[in-house]
mmCIF file of C-alpha atoms and ligand atoms in Angstrom:
data_model
loop_
_atom_site.group_PDB
_atom_site.id
_atom_site.type_symbol
_atom_site.label_atom_id
_atom_site.label_comp_id
_atom_site.label_asym_id
_atom_site.label_seq_id
_atom_site.Cartn_x
_atom_site.Cartn_y
_atom_site.Cartn_z
ATOM 1 C CA MET A 23 0.000 0.000 0.000
ATOM 2 C CA PRO A 24 1.075 3.612 -0.446
ATOM 3 C CA THR A 25 2.963 5.116 2.456
ATOM 4 C CA GLU A 26 1.275 7.687 4.707
ATOM 5 C CA LYS A 27 3.465 10.318 3.076
ATOM 6 C CA LEU A 28 1.135 10.455 0.087
ATOM 7 C CA PRO A 29 -1.163 13.468 0.497
ATOM 8 C CA THR A 30 -4.452 11.767 -0.402
ATOM 9 C CA GLN A 31 -3.886 8.570 1.604
ATOM 10 C CA HIS A 32 -6.687 9.611 3.995
ATOM 11 C CA LEU A 33 -9.165 9.399 1.090
ATOM 12 C CA GLN A 34 -8.233 5.867 -0.023
ATOM 13 C CA GLU A 35 -11.340 4.222 1.446
ATOM 14 C CA GLU A 36 -13.695 6.894 0.108
ATOM 15 C CA MET A 37 -12.176 6.826 -3.388
ATOM 16 C CA THR A 38 -12.430 3.025 -3.397
ATOM 17 C CA ALA A 39 -16.136 3.232 -2.546
ATOM 18 C CA TRP A 40 -16.745 5.695 -5.412
ATOM 19 C CA ARG A 41 -14.717 3.529 -7.791
ATOM 20 C CA HIS A 42 -16.614 0.369 -6.926
ATOM 21 C CA ASP A 43 -19.930 2.205 -7.328
ATOM 22 C CA PHE A 44 -18.910 3.477 -10.794
ATOM 23 C CA HIS A 45 -17.680 -0.011 -11.654
ATOM 24 C CA THR A 46 -21.010 -1.585 -10.718
ATOM 25 C CA HIS A 47 -22.911 1.008 -12.787
ATOM 26 C CA PRO A 48 -20.944 1.447 -16.035
ATOM 27 C CA GLU A 49 -22.301 3.699 -18.790
ATOM 28 C CA LEU A 50 -21.321 3.944 -22.465
ATOM 29 C CA GLY A 51 -20.088 7.117 -24.168
ATOM 30 C CA PHE A 52 -22.544 10.071 -24.056
ATOM 31 C CA ASP A 53 -24.809 7.958 -21.852
ATOM 32 C CA GLU A 54 -22.934 8.771 -18.619
ATOM 33 C CA SER A 55 -25.934 10.393 -16.891
ATOM 34 C CA ARG A 56 -25.740 8.538 -13.568
ATOM 35 C CA THR A 57 -21.945 8.919 -13.485
ATOM 36 C CA SER A 58 -21.920 12.623 -14.320
ATOM 37 C CA THR A 59 -24.730 13.327 -11.828
ATOM 38 C CA LYS A 60 -22.730 11.633 -9.083
ATOM 39 C CA VAL A 61 -19.564 13.502 -10.095
ATOM 40 C CA ALA A 62 -21.397 16.847 -10.090
ATOM 41 C CA ASP A 63 -23.055 16.127 -6.715
ATOM 42 C CA LEU A 64 -19.730 15.230 -5.111
ATOM 43 C CA LEU A 65 -17.967 18.298 -6.549
ATOM 44 C CA ARG A 66 -20.763 20.509 -5.135
ATOM 45 C CA GLU A 67 -20.406 18.760 -1.794
ATOM 46 C CA PHE A 68 -16.672 19.637 -1.851
ATOM 47 C CA GLY A 69 -17.648 23.293 -2.412
ATOM 48 C CA LEU A 70 -16.596 23.596 -6.051
ATOM 49 C CA GLU A 71 -18.378 25.674 -8.689
ATOM 50 C CA VAL A 72 -19.953 23.045 -10.970
ATOM 51 C CA HIS A 73 -20.979 23.208 -14.634
ATOM 52 C CA THR A 74 -22.798 20.294 -16.241
ATOM 53 C CA GLY A 75 -23.903 19.342 -19.754
ATOM 54 C CA ILE A 76 -20.659 20.449 -21.430
ATOM 55 C CA GLY A 77 -20.160 18.228 -24.475
ATOM 56 C CA ARG A 78 -23.458 16.520 -23.600
ATOM 57 C CA THR A 79 -22.616 14.587 -20.398
ATOM 58 C CA GLY A 80 -19.348 16.328 -19.482
ATOM 59 C CA VAL A 81 -18.852 18.007 -16.097
ATOM 60 C CA VAL A 82 -16.468 20.800 -15.077
ATOM 61 C CA GLY A 83 -15.602 21.720 -11.488
ATOM 62 C CA ILE A 84 -13.809 24.963 -10.668
ATOM 63 C CA LEU A 85 -11.671 25.502 -7.585
ATOM 64 C CA GLN A 86 -10.331 29.040 -7.233
ATOM 65 C CA ARG A 87 -7.872 30.143 -4.542
ATOM 66 C CA GLY A 88 -6.615 33.708 -4.239
ATOM 67 C CA ASN A 89 -6.730 36.093 -7.160
ATOM 68 C CA ASP A 90 -3.974 34.804 -9.409
ATOM 69 C CA THR A 91 -5.000 34.295 -13.015
ATOM 70 C CA ARG A 92 -2.828 31.189 -13.473
ATOM 71 C CA SER A 93 -4.903 28.089 -14.211
ATOM 72 C CA ILE A 94 -4.460 24.383 -14.743
ATOM 73 C CA GLY A 95 -6.812 21.809 -16.288
ATOM 74 C CA LEU A 96 -6.932 18.198 -15.041
ATOM 75 C CA ARG A 97 -8.930 15.711 -17.068
ATOM 76 C CA ALA A 98 -10.493 12.315 -16.346
ATOM 77 C CA ASP A 99 -12.662 10.177 -18.624
ATOM 78 C CA MET A 100 -15.921 8.588 -17.409
ATOM 79 C CA ASP A 101 -17.170 6.143 -20.059
ATOM 80 C CA ALA A 102 -17.241 2.337 -20.122
ATOM 81 C CA LEU A 103 -17.119 -0.229 -22.951
ATOM 82 C CA PRO A 104 -19.637 -2.596 -24.613
ATOM 83 C CA ILE A 105 -18.087 -5.704 -22.997
ATOM 84 C CA THR A 106 -19.668 -8.331 -20.732
ATOM 85 C CA GLU A 107 -17.578 -8.533 -17.567
ATOM 86 C CA GLN A 108 -16.144 -11.905 -16.540
ATOM 87 C CA ASN A 109 -14.877 -10.795 -13.115
ATOM 88 C CA THR A 110 -16.810 -12.270 -10.186
ATOM 89 C CA PHE A 111 -16.020 -9.831 -7.351
ATOM 90 C CA ASP A 112 -19.006 -8.271 -5.606
ATOM 91 C CA TYR A 113 -18.699 -4.833 -7.267
ATOM 92 C CA ARG A 114 -18.687 -6.353 -10.811
ATOM 93 C CA SER A 115 -20.832 -4.699 -13.469
ATOM 94 C CA SER A 116 -24.567 -4.932 -12.858
ATOM 95 C CA ARG A 117 -25.231 -4.181 -16.532
ATOM 96 C CA LYS A 118 -24.865 -7.026 -18.993
ATOM 97 C CA GLY A 119 -22.797 -5.995 -21.997
ATOM 98 C CA VAL A 120 -21.350 -2.860 -20.371
ATOM 99 C CA MET A 121 -18.126 -2.800 -18.373
ATOM 100 C CA HIS A 122 -15.432 -0.480 -17.062
ATOM 101 C CA ALA A 123 -12.672 -2.383 -18.866
ATOM 102 C CA CYS A 124 -10.370 0.613 -19.390
ATOM 103 C CA GLY A 125 -10.196 1.911 -15.807
ATOM 104 C CA HIS A 126 -12.115 5.137 -16.389
ATOM 105 C CA ASP A 127 -13.961 4.342 -13.137
ATOM 106 C CA GLY A 128 -10.561 4.708 -11.433
ATOM 107 C CA HIS A 129 -9.596 7.837 -13.380
ATOM 108 C CA THR A 130 -12.859 9.525 -12.381
ATOM 109 C CA SER A 131 -12.507 8.497 -8.721
ATOM 110 C CA MET A 132 -8.924 9.678 -8.364
ATOM 111 C CA LEU A 133 -9.695 13.073 -9.890
ATOM 112 C CA LEU A 134 -12.624 13.373 -7.466
ATOM 113 C CA GLY A 135 -10.198 12.478 -4.656
ATOM 114 C CA ALA A 136 -7.824 15.221 -5.779
ATOM 115 C CA ALA A 137 -10.727 17.713 -5.905
ATOM 116 C CA LYS A 138 -11.805 16.823 -2.371
ATOM 117 C CA HIS A 139 -8.257 16.970 -1.019
ATOM 118 C CA LEU A 140 -7.451 20.298 -2.684
ATOM 119 C CA SER A 141 -10.774 21.833 -1.630
ATOM 120 C CA GLN A 142 -9.916 21.048 1.997
ATOM 121 C CA ASN A 143 -6.135 21.368 2.067
ATOM 122 C CA GLY A 144 -5.046 23.140 -1.114
ATOM 123 C CA GLU A 145 -2.748 26.093 -0.540
ATOM 124 C CA PHE A 146 -2.283 27.592 -3.945
ATOM 125 C CA ASN A 147 -3.030 30.762 -5.814
ATOM 126 C CA GLY A 148 -4.949 30.328 -9.063
ATOM 127 C CA ARG A 149 -7.633 28.193 -10.584
ATOM 128 C CA VAL A 150 -7.973 24.454 -11.041
ATOM 129 C CA VAL A 151 -10.381 23.291 -13.746
ATOM 130 C CA PHE A 152 -11.426 19.686 -13.106
ATOM 131 C CA ILE A 153 -12.608 18.202 -16.414
ATOM 132 C CA PHE A 154 -14.725 15.026 -16.390
ATOM 133 C CA GLN A 155 -15.214 14.087 -20.015
ATOM 134 C CA PRO A 156 -17.630 11.662 -21.652
ATOM 135 C CA ASN A 157 -17.043 9.211 -24.490
ATOM 136 C CA GLU A 158 -13.282 8.807 -24.694
ATOM 137 C CA GLU A 159 -13.541 5.347 -26.242
ATOM 138 C CA HIS A 160 -14.987 6.633 -29.521
ATOM 139 C CA GLY A 161 -12.753 9.701 -29.517
ATOM 140 C CA LEU A 162 -15.772 11.981 -29.372
ATOM 141 C CA GLY A 163 -15.924 13.311 -25.803
ATOM 142 C CA ALA A 164 -12.910 15.630 -25.785
ATOM 143 C CA PRO A 165 -13.789 17.305 -29.106
ATOM 144 C CA ALA A 166 -17.426 17.609 -27.971
ATOM 145 C CA MET A 167 -16.386 19.463 -24.809
ATOM 146 C CA ILE A 168 -13.969 21.709 -26.721
ATOM 147 C CA GLU A 169 -16.628 22.507 -29.354
ATOM 148 C CA ASP A 170 -18.996 23.299 -26.508
ATOM 149 C CA GLY A 171 -16.604 26.025 -25.360
ATOM 150 C CA LEU A 172 -14.631 24.176 -22.679
ATOM 151 C CA PHE A 173 -11.484 26.278 -22.961
ATOM 152 C CA LYS A 174 -13.324 29.475 -23.927
ATOM 153 C CA ARG A 175 -15.463 29.343 -20.804
ATOM 154 C CA PHE A 176 -12.752 27.908 -18.541
ATOM 155 C CA ASP A 177 -9.435 28.983 -19.951
ATOM 156 C CA VAL A 178 -6.375 27.050 -18.772
ATOM 157 C CA ASP A 179 -2.646 27.676 -19.212
ATOM 158 C CA GLU A 180 -1.975 23.954 -19.430
ATOM 159 C CA VAL A 181 -3.923 20.699 -19.366
ATOM 160 C CA TYR A 182 -3.059 17.227 -18.062
ATOM 161 C CA GLY A 183 -4.530 13.764 -18.570
ATOM 162 C CA MET A 184 -3.597 10.395 -17.073
ATOM 163 C CA HIS A 185 -4.179 6.720 -17.904
ATOM 164 C CA ASN A 186 -3.479 3.537 -15.973
ATOM 165 C CA ILE A 187 -1.249 0.953 -17.659
ATOM 166 C CA PRO A 188 -1.703 -2.739 -16.748
ATOM 167 C CA GLY A 189 1.598 -4.573 -16.381
ATOM 168 C CA MET A 190 3.378 -1.446 -15.157
ATOM 169 C CA GLU A 191 4.364 -1.538 -11.455
ATOM 170 C CA ILE A 192 1.988 0.140 -9.043
ATOM 171 C CA GLY A 193 3.349 3.499 -7.835
ATOM 172 C CA THR A 194 5.294 4.153 -11.025
ATOM 173 C CA PHE A 195 4.753 6.880 -13.605
ATOM 174 C CA ALA A 196 5.919 7.358 -17.181
ATOM 175 C CA THR A 197 5.649 10.007 -19.837
ATOM 176 C CA ARG A 198 7.753 11.828 -22.412
ATOM 177 C CA SER A 199 8.010 15.096 -24.252
ATOM 178 C CA GLY A 200 6.693 14.845 -27.836
ATOM 179 C CA PRO A 201 4.355 12.149 -29.206
ATOM 180 C CA ILE A 202 3.019 9.877 -26.440
ATOM 181 C CA THR A 203 0.072 8.118 -28.116
ATOM 182 C CA ALA A 204 -0.544 7.374 -31.785
ATOM 183 C CA SER A 205 -3.127 8.563 -34.245
ATOM 184 C CA GLU A 206 -5.756 6.006 -35.184
ATOM 185 C CA ASN A 207 -6.886 5.846 -38.788
ATOM 186 C CA LEU A 208 -9.572 3.627 -40.255
ATOM 187 C CA PHE A 209 -9.204 2.676 -43.888
ATOM 188 C CA GLU A 210 -11.468 0.913 -46.352
ATOM 189 C CA ILE A 211 -10.499 -0.365 -49.786
ATOM 190 C CA GLU A 212 -13.273 -1.344 -52.221
ATOM 191 C CA ILE A 213 -12.147 -3.475 -55.164
ATOM 192 C CA GLU A 214 -14.426 -3.688 -58.203
ATOM 193 C CA ALA A 215 -13.368 -6.570 -60.463
ATOM 194 C CA SER A 216 -15.448 -8.598 -62.892
ATOM 195 C CA GLY A 217 -15.528 -11.899 -61.001
ATOM 196 C CA GLY A 218 -16.150 -15.045 -62.987
ATOM 197 C CA HIS A 219 -16.597 -18.800 -63.028
ATOM 198 C CA ALA A 220 -14.302 -20.738 -60.714
ATOM 199 C CA ALA A 221 -13.406 -23.083 -63.572
ATOM 200 C CA LEU A 222 -12.826 -20.271 -66.095
ATOM 201 C CA PRO A 223 -10.658 -17.747 -64.211
ATOM 202 C CA HIS A 224 -9.116 -16.381 -67.413
ATOM 203 C CA MET A 225 -12.544 -15.095 -68.499
ATOM 204 C CA GLY A 226 -12.869 -12.690 -65.540
ATOM 205 C CA VAL A 227 -10.890 -11.058 -62.765
ATOM 206 C CA ASP A 228 -10.835 -12.531 -59.277
ATOM 207 C CA ALA A 229 -11.268 -9.830 -56.602
ATOM 208 C CA ILE A 230 -9.894 -12.170 -53.888
ATOM 209 C CA MET A 231 -6.603 -12.516 -55.695
ATOM 210 C CA VAL A 232 -6.307 -8.758 -56.234
ATOM 211 C CA GLY A 233 -7.239 -8.131 -52.588
ATOM 212 C CA SER A 234 -4.716 -10.687 -51.361
ATOM 213 C CA GLU A 235 -1.927 -8.998 -53.294
ATOM 214 C CA ILE A 236 -2.945 -5.695 -51.726
ATOM 215 C CA VAL A 237 -2.988 -7.176 -48.179
ATOM 216 C CA GLY A 238 0.520 -8.537 -48.687
ATOM 217 C CA ALA A 239 1.852 -5.359 -50.258
ATOM 218 C CA LEU A 240 0.404 -3.138 -47.495
ATOM 219 C CA GLN A 241 2.778 -4.901 -45.086
ATOM 220 C CA THR A 242 5.719 -3.389 -46.951
ATOM 221 C CA ILE A 243 4.706 0.145 -45.926
ATOM 222 C CA VAL A 244 6.040 -0.159 -42.375
ATOM 223 C CA SER A 245 8.777 -2.692 -43.141
ATOM 224 C CA ARG A 246 10.193 -1.044 -46.270
ATOM 225 C CA LYS A 247 8.881 2.505 -46.618
ATOM 226 C CA LEU A 248 9.094 3.919 -43.097
ATOM 227 C CA ASN A 249 12.361 4.858 -41.446
ATOM 228 C CA PRO A 250 12.999 1.919 -39.029
ATOM 229 C CA GLY A 251 13.467 4.438 -36.211
ATOM 230 C CA LEU A 252 9.885 5.629 -36.598
ATOM 231 C CA ASN A 253 6.760 3.866 -35.440
ATOM 232 C CA GLY A 254 3.705 2.867 -37.431
ATOM 233 C CA VAL A 255 1.268 -0.022 -37.729
ATOM 234 C CA VAL A 256 -0.886 -1.133 -40.673
ATOM 235 C CA SER A 257 -3.387 -3.892 -39.891
ATOM 236 C CA VAL A 258 -5.958 -5.302 -42.313
ATOM 237 C CA THR A 259 -8.713 -6.612 -40.058
ATOM 238 C CA GLU A 260 -11.563 -7.499 -42.460
ATOM 239 C CA PHE A 261 -11.632 -9.072 -45.930
ATOM 240 C CA VAL A 262 -15.176 -9.471 -47.266
ATOM 241 C CA THR A 263 -16.123 -10.669 -50.762
ATOM 242 C CA ASN A 264 -19.267 -11.629 -52.652
ATOM 243 C CA GLY A 265 -17.742 -14.921 -53.865
ATOM 244 C CA MET A 266 -19.293 -18.357 -53.520
ATOM 245 C CA ARG A 267 -17.843 -21.871 -53.723
ATOM 246 C CA ASN A 268 -17.803 -21.949 -57.497
ATOM 247 C CA VAL A 269 -17.964 -18.200 -58.197
ATOM 248 C CA LEU A 270 -14.947 -15.914 -58.243
ATOM 249 C CA PRO A 271 -15.923 -12.713 -56.468
ATOM 250 C CA GLY A 272 -16.232 -9.490 -58.414
ATOM 251 C CA HIS A 273 -16.211 -7.401 -55.290
ATOM 252 C CA ALA A 274 -13.902 -7.341 -52.278
ATOM 253 C CA THR A 275 -13.792 -4.958 -49.321
ATOM 254 C CA LEU A 276 -10.690 -4.657 -47.156
ATOM 255 C CA LYS A 277 -10.999 -2.785 -43.871
ATOM 256 C CA GLY A 278 -8.340 -2.031 -41.336
ATOM 257 C CA ASP A 279 -6.620 0.220 -38.860
ATOM 258 C CA ALA A 280 -3.380 2.193 -39.163
ATOM 259 C CA ARG A 281 -1.469 3.889 -36.326
ATOM 260 C CA ALA A 282 1.157 6.610 -36.513
ATOM 261 C CA LEU A 283 2.962 8.752 -33.956
ATOM 262 C CA THR A 284 3.201 11.895 -36.049
ATOM 263 C CA PRO A 285 1.122 13.491 -38.816
ATOM 264 C CA GLU A 286 4.131 13.076 -41.148
ATOM 265 C CA ILE A 287 4.237 9.285 -40.658
ATOM 266 C CA ASN A 288 0.480 9.173 -41.110
ATOM 267 C CA GLN A 289 0.791 10.989 -44.443
ATOM 268 C CA VAL A 290 3.421 8.477 -45.609
ATOM 269 C CA ILE A 291 1.191 5.534 -44.681
ATOM 270 C CA GLU A 292 -1.847 6.980 -46.439
ATOM 271 C CA ALA A 293 0.074 7.980 -49.574
ATOM 272 C CA ARG A 294 1.811 4.587 -49.866
ATOM 273 C CA MET A 295 -1.490 2.783 -49.341
ATOM 274 C CA ARG A 296 -3.143 4.712 -52.178
ATOM 275 C CA GLN A 297 -0.127 4.081 -54.419
ATOM 276 C CA ILE A 298 -0.092 0.315 -53.728
ATOM 277 C CA VAL A 299 -3.838 -0.039 -54.375
ATOM 278 C CA LYS A 300 -3.581 1.995 -57.561
ATOM 279 C CA GLY A 301 -0.573 0.018 -58.848
ATOM 280 C CA ILE A 302 -1.966 -3.445 -58.166
ATOM 281 C CA CYS A 303 -5.374 -2.545 -59.576
ATOM 282 C CA LEU A 304 -3.722 -1.126 -62.699
ATOM 283 C CA ALA A 305 -1.815 -4.383 -63.178
ATOM 284 C CA HIS A 306 -5.093 -6.334 -63.070
ATOM 285 C CA GLU A 307 -7.187 -3.737 -64.909
ATOM 286 C CA VAL A 308 -9.709 -3.306 -62.108
ATOM 287 C CA ASN A 309 -10.972 -0.280 -60.201
ATOM 288 C CA ALA A 310 -10.689 0.423 -56.496
ATOM 289 C CA SER A 311 -11.454 3.237 -54.093
ATOM 290 C CA VAL A 312 -9.661 4.035 -50.825
ATOM 291 C CA THR A 313 -11.022 5.945 -47.848
ATOM 292 C CA TYR A 314 -8.652 6.848 -45.027
ATOM 293 C CA ASP A 315 -10.114 8.648 -41.995
ATOM 294 C CA THR A 316 -8.209 9.856 -38.957
ATOM 295 C CA ILE A 317 -10.456 9.297 -35.937
ATOM 296 C CA PHE A 318 -7.836 10.040 -33.255
ATOM 297 C CA PRO A 319 -4.940 12.453 -33.846
ATOM 298 C CA PRO A 320 -1.649 11.662 -32.046
ATOM 299 C CA THR A 321 -1.217 13.055 -28.525
ATOM 300 C CA ILE A 322 1.780 15.373 -28.480
ATOM 301 C CA ASN A 323 3.107 16.339 -25.043
ATOM 302 C CA ALA A 324 4.463 19.877 -24.867
ATOM 303 C CA SER A 325 7.879 20.070 -23.244
ATOM 304 C CA ALA A 326 7.097 22.390 -20.292
ATOM 305 C CA PRO A 327 4.049 20.456 -19.013
ATOM 306 C CA ALA A 328 5.889 17.139 -19.558
ATOM 307 C CA LYS A 329 8.776 18.448 -17.452
ATOM 308 C CA ALA A 330 6.353 19.679 -14.779
ATOM 309 C CA ALA A 331 4.555 16.303 -14.675
ATOM 310 C CA VAL A 332 7.838 14.392 -14.322
ATOM 311 C CA GLU A 333 8.930 16.751 -11.534
ATOM 312 C CA ALA A 334 5.662 16.316 -9.614
ATOM 313 C CA ALA A 335 5.748 12.512 -9.986
ATOM 314 C CA THR A 336 9.410 12.368 -8.945
ATOM 315 C CA ASN A 337 8.712 14.402 -5.815
ATOM 316 C CA LEU A 338 5.864 12.030 -5.023
ATOM 317 C CA VAL A 339 7.390 8.571 -5.561
ATOM 318 C CA GLY A 340 11.121 9.133 -6.152
ATOM 319 C CA VAL A 341 13.300 9.274 -9.222
ATOM 320 C CA SER A 342 13.578 5.471 -9.602
ATOM 321 C CA GLN A 343 9.782 5.182 -9.989
ATOM 322 C CA VAL A 344 9.423 7.734 -12.801
ATOM 323 C CA ASP A 345 10.400 7.293 -16.440
ATOM 324 C CA GLY A 346 10.511 10.713 -18.073
ATOM 325 C CA GLU A 347 11.542 9.351 -21.464
ATOM 326 C CA CYS A 348 9.324 6.329 -21.948
ATOM 327 C CA PRO A 349 8.715 4.909 -25.431
ATOM 328 C CA PRO A 350 5.530 6.244 -27.009
ATOM 329 C CA LYS A 351 2.427 4.045 -27.040
ATOM 330 C CA LEU A 352 0.745 2.906 -30.254
ATOM 331 C CA PHE A 353 -2.728 3.082 -28.740
ATOM 332 C CA SER A 354 -4.860 6.209 -29.185
ATOM 333 C CA GLU A 355 -6.378 8.732 -26.798
ATOM 334 C CA ASP A 356 -8.804 11.559 -27.418
ATOM 335 C CA PHE A 357 -6.944 13.688 -24.841
ATOM 336 C CA ALA A 358 -4.951 14.434 -28.021
ATOM 337 C CA HIS A 359 -7.562 17.114 -28.838
ATOM 338 C CA MET A 360 -7.055 18.847 -25.476
ATOM 339 C CA ALA A 361 -3.247 18.674 -25.765
ATOM 340 C CA HIS A 362 -3.626 20.177 -29.237
ATOM 341 C CA ALA A 363 -5.780 23.048 -27.957
ATOM 342 C CA LYS A 364 -3.560 23.829 -24.939
ATOM 343 C CA PRO A 365 0.003 22.916 -23.915
ATOM 344 C CA GLY A 366 -0.539 19.544 -22.317
ATOM 345 C CA CYS A 367 0.901 16.352 -20.931
ATOM 346 C CA TYR A 368 -0.519 12.840 -20.847
ATOM 347 C CA MET A 369 0.838 10.779 -17.962
ATOM 348 C CA LEU A 370 0.912 6.972 -17.722
ATOM 349 C CA MET A 371 0.539 5.345 -14.308
ATOM 350 C CA GLY A 372 1.194 1.748 -13.228
ATOM 351 C CA ASN A 373 -1.828 -0.463 -12.590
ATOM 352 C CA GLY A 374 0.152 -3.427 -11.199
ATOM 353 C CA THR A 375 1.668 -6.612 -12.536
ATOM 354 C CA SER A 376 -0.583 -9.389 -11.321
ATOM 355 C CA GLY A 377 -4.126 -10.710 -11.625
ATOM 356 C CA SER A 378 -6.883 -8.629 -13.171
ATOM 357 C CA ASN A 379 -4.791 -5.438 -12.740
ATOM 358 C CA SER A 380 -2.283 -6.747 -15.272
ATOM 359 C CA ARG A 381 -4.787 -7.909 -17.895
ATOM 360 C CA PRO A 382 -4.761 -5.773 -21.054
ATOM 361 C CA LEU A 383 -7.076 -2.765 -21.211
ATOM 362 C CA HIS A 384 -10.423 -3.718 -22.804
ATOM 363 C CA SER A 385 -10.166 -7.345 -21.558
ATOM 364 C CA ASP A 386 -13.325 -8.760 -20.011
ATOM 365 C CA ASP A 387 -11.349 -9.751 -16.883
ATOM 366 C CA TYR A 388 -9.402 -6.480 -16.428
ATOM 367 C CA ASP A 389 -9.849 -4.316 -13.330
ATOM 368 C CA PHE A 390 -8.486 -0.964 -12.185
ATOM 369 C CA ASN A 391 -6.186 -1.294 -9.170
ATOM 370 C CA ASP A 392 -7.627 0.484 -6.107
ATOM 371 C CA GLU A 393 -4.095 1.016 -4.795
ATOM 372 C CA ALA A 394 -3.506 3.323 -7.756
ATOM 373 C CA LEU A 395 -6.229 5.702 -6.521
ATOM 374 C CA THR A 396 -3.973 7.214 -3.871
ATOM 375 C CA TYR A 397 -0.980 7.455 -6.215
ATOM 376 C CA GLY A 398 -3.031 9.043 -8.987
ATOM 377 C CA SER A 399 -4.912 11.540 -6.822
ATOM 378 C CA SER A 400 -1.730 12.448 -4.906
ATOM 379 C CA PHE A 401 -0.010 13.116 -8.209
ATOM 380 C CA TRP A 402 -2.850 15.452 -9.222
ATOM 381 C CA ALA A 403 -2.761 17.250 -5.861
ATOM 382 C CA ASP A 404 1.021 17.683 -5.906
ATOM 383 C CA LEU A 405 1.008 18.836 -9.514
ATOM 384 C CA VAL A 406 -1.474 21.592 -8.620
ATOM 385 C CA GLN A 407 0.576 22.642 -5.585
ATOM 386 C CA GLN A 408 3.711 22.690 -7.712
ATOM 387 C CA GLN A 409 2.228 24.635 -10.643
ATOM 388 C CA LEU A 410 0.022 27.048 -8.699
ATOM 389 C CA GLY A 411 2.022 27.235 -5.461
ATOM 390 C CA GLN A 412 2.577 30.546 -3.723
ATOM 391 C CA GLN A 413 4.943 32.673 -5.792
HETATM 392 ZN ZN1 ZN B 515 -10.129 2.282 -23.631
HETATM 393 ZN ZN1 ZN B 516 -9.032 4.352 -21.467
#
């Protein structure tokens, strides 16, 4: 367990109760009405100024101390996933087909813990904007709040987000300056060939064969067209045709997912994909169309907030427990939109290395580690004290 030195240790039991309640009552993106009502009620109870309905189900809590105009935004996500939970503990999901399998129940609880602690004990001069966002999983909640005037109504100098990482030791933190999470891009390739009789392939054009060549060639983008020092992923995840046992298909659809850590890498992947499809289709005299949509941009940490986050974490848990230059992650995060709007930093926090705490995010037997509540909320509290401390 965390030592008593951690500032929010006294709230461990209370945060655990909130977390278990959220876990039992998970809600999908933009449907977080029970969750956001509870968040808003608790923030009011702590004495914060509360604004609801921002980006549909988003909630903002304001804590002002003194008259300084400096301000800091701290963000947690509240949504769950369409997964049926396999865990059997007593606070397991009560809703079939909906589960907190990404730990947003923990993120919400630890930001609430930080709000309670700072409202009672915070000695700073400035404004803390606590941001509880909906629908992270579809990448829609952060842009919805920003479009709804989040930073116009509640301006911040810098903004921070945090995510638990299963398999990373409890009480450890990691981040980096620059790209920290990848962009996610969904692509779809429609191949229009002429099809034909299975016994007379020379009379038509087989869309499966053309599609297969494309699937193979797409794997050369990362292995042969990207600088090996850069990161990217191209995955074809669906291959659907209208063929039958004795009919060569005339139509094939390839769908997939591509990840990139910078817009430049993303442009290379998209351009090479279009070129490969065009070239192979030309060779077989068939037509194809390509759509390539970026649904999550990459999260880019600005250097000053990244430095501040590393400093706060190091003061909290010690230099050996903080990696300030961790490798970037190839998953995606809609905090990217907030870090694009304001100088920001996305922090990774250990969720433990055993049992359900070490299962991959989005697994039906994953669980947030309650021990991380004190580490996460203490990090938030110390970061505020550090950034808005008395000058
Ligand atoms: Zn997730
Ligand atoms: Zn998540």
